[in-house]
Coordinates of C-alpha atoms in Angstrom, one line a residue:
X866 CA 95.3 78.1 87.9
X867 CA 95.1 81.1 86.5
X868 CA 91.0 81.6 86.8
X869 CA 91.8 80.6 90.2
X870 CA 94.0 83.3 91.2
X871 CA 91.7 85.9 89.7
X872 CA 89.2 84.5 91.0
X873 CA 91.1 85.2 94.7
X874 CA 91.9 88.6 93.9
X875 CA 88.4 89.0 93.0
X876 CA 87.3 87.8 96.3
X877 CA 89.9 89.8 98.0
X878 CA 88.4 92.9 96.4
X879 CA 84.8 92.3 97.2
X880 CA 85.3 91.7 101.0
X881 CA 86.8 95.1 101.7
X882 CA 85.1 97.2 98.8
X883 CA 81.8 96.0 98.9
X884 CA 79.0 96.9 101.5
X885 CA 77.6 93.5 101.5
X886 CA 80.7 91.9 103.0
X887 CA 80.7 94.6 106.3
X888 CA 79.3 91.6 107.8
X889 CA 82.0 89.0 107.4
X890 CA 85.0 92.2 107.9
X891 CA 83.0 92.4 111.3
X892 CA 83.2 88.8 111.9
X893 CA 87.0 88.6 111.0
X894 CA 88.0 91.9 112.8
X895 CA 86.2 90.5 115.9
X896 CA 88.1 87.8 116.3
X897 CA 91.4 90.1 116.4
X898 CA 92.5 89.7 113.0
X899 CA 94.0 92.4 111.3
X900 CA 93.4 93.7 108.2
X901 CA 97.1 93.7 107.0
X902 CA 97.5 89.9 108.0
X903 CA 94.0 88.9 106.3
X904 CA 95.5 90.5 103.0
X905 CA 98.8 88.6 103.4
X906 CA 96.7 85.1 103.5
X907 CA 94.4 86.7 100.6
X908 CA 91.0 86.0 102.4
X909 CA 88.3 87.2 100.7
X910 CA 84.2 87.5 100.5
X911 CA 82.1 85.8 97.8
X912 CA 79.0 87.6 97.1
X913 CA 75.8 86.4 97.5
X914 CA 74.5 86.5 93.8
X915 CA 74.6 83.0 91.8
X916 CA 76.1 84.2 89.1
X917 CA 78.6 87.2 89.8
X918 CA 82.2 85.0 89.0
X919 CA 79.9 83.4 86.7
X920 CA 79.6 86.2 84.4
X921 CA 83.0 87.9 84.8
X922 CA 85.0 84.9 84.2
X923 CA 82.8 84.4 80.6
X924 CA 83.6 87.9 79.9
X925 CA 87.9 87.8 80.7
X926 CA 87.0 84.1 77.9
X927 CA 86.8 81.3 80.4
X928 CA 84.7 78.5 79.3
X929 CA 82.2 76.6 81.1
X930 CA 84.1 73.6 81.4
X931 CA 87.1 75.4 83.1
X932 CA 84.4 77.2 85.6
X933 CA 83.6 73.6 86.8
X934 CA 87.3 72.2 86.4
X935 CA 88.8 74.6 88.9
X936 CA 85.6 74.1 90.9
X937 CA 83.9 77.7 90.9
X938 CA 80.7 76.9 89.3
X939 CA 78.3 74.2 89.7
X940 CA 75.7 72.8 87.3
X941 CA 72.4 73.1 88.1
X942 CA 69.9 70.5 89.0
X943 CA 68.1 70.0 85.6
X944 CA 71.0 70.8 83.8
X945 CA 70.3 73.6 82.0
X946 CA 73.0 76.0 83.4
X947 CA 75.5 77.1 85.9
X948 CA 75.3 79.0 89.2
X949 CA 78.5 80.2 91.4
X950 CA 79.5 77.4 93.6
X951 CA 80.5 80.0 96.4
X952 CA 78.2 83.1 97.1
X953 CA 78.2 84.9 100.9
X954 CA 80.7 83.2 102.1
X955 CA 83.9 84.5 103.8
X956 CA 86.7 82.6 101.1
X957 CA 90.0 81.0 102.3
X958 CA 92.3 80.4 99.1
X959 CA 93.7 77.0 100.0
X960 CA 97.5 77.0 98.0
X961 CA 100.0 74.7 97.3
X962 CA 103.7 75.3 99.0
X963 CA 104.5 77.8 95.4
X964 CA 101.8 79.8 96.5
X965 CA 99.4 78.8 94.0
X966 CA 95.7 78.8 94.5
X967 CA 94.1 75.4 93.7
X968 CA 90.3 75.9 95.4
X969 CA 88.8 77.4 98.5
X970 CA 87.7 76.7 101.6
X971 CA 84.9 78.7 102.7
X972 CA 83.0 79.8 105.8
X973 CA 79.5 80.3 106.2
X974 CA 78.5 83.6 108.0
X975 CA 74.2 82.9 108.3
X976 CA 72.8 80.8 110.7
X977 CA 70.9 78.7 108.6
X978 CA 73.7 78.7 105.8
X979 CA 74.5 75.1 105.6
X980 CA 76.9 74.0 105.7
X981 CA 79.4 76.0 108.0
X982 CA 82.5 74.8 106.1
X983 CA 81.9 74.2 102.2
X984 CA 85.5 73.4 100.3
X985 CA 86.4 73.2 96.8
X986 CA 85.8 69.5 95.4
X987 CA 88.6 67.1 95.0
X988 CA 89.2 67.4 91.1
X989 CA 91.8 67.7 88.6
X990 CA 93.7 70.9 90.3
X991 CA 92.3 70.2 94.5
X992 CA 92.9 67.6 96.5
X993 CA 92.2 68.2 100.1
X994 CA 94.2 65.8 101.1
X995 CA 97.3 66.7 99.9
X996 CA 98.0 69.8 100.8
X997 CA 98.1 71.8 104.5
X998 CA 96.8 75.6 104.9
X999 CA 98.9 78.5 105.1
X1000 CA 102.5 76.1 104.0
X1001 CA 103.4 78.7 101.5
X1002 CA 103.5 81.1 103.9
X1003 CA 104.9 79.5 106.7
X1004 CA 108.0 77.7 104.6
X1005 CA 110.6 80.2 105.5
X1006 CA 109.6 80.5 109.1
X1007 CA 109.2 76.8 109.3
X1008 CA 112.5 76.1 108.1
X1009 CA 114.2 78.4 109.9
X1010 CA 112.7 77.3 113.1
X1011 CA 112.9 73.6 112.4
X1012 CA 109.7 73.2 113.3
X1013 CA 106.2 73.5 112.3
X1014 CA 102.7 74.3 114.3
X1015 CA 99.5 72.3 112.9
X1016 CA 96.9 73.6 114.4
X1017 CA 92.8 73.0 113.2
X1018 CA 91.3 75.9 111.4
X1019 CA 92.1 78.7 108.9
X1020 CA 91.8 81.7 111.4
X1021 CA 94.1 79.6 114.3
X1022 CA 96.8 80.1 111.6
X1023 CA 96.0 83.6 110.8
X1024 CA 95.8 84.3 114.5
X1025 CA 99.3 82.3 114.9
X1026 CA 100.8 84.0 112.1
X1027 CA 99.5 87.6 113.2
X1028 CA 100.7 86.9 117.2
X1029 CA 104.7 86.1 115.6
X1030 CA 104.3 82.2 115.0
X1031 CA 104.5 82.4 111.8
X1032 CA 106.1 78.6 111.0
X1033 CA 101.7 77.7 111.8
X1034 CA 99.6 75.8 109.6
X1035 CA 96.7 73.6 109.3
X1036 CA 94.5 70.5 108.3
X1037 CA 91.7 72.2 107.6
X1038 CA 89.9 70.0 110.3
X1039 CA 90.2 67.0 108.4
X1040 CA 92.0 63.7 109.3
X1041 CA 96.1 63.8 108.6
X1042 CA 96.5 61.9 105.5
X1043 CA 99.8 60.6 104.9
X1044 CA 100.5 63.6 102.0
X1045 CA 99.5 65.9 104.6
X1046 CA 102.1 64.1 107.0
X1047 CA 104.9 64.6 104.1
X1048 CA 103.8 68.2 103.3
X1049 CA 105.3 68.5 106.8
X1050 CA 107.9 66.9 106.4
X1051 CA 109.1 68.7 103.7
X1052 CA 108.1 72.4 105.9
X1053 CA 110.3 71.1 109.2
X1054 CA 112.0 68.1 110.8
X1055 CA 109.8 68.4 114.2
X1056 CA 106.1 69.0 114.0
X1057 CA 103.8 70.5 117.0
X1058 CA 100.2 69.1 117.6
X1059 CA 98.2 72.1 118.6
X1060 CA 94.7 70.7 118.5
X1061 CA 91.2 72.2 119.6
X1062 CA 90.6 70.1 123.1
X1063 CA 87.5 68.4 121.9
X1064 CA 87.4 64.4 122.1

């Protein structure tokens, strides 16, 4: 947990400190998102080198194995060594209802960067299904509005959150399990469906 919310920070830092994220602060600010709100949600930038969380989490005595525990490095194909999991992507820290940081979703920015959405794996910390974006911040709101908003995406919540519906979260565009259905449950007694309008 704790590599994890370095690892956040990190990616925090990179996106509006370093010139190779102008792209993705571009991206994000043209789609009305503010700066303050994308800080209060913690989004970040992963760089594009393979090996740049790689190295720093060696350095602060992170071992391999707890790289590829909380899902930040992968192995390589022959085996030999790891690479960053995540690298120019625009980095959603997905967190439990405490706050915590268990993985990441993240968001391709390149055309041919494939695929659009790549998310942390299911593992001993993550489970996708389990948990809904954006709960930890939405809990007060939520409660005191009895009711929450499930909406599709990351940015629909920011967007929500940011236009003073702050009680929104989301799926992550997968199916509702039935953990997701009592992680809303436990947010508010009444829950809106505010789907995209595809079939």
């Amino acid at each position: 947990l704790a590599l994890l919310e370095r690892t956040a920070a990190y990616y925090v830092r990179v996106l509006w400190e370093a010139p190779e994220a102008s792209r993705a602060r571009e991206y994000l600010l043209g789609r009305g998102l503010d700066e303050g709100t994308l800080r209060e949600f913690r989004v970040g930038y992963s760089p594009s080198r393979w090996d740049r969380v790689l190295m720093a989490s060696r350095k602060a005595g992170y071992s391999e194995e707890e790289l590829l525990a909380a899902g930040l490095a992968s192995r390589s194909r022959d085996g030999s060594g790891l690479f960053d999991r995540f690298r120019g992507r625009i980095m959603f820290p997905l967190a439990d209802e405490r706050g915590r940081v268990l993985g990441f979703g993240a968001r391709a920015l390149g055309a041919g960067q494939q695929p659009k959405y790549l998310n942390t794996s299911d593992g001993e910390v993550f489970h996708k299904g389990r948990i809904v974006y954006g709960a930890d911040l939405a809990r007060a709101a939520a409660a005191k509005a009895g009711r929450v908003v499930l909406v599709e995406g990351y940015t629909d919540v920011i967007a929500l959150r940011q236009a003073g519906v702050p009680e929104a979260v989301c799926s992550m565009g997968t199916a509702l399990t039935p953990q997701q259905v009592d992680a809303l449950a436990r947010l508010a007694p009444k829950v809106l469906f505010c789907q995209d309008p595809d079939a």
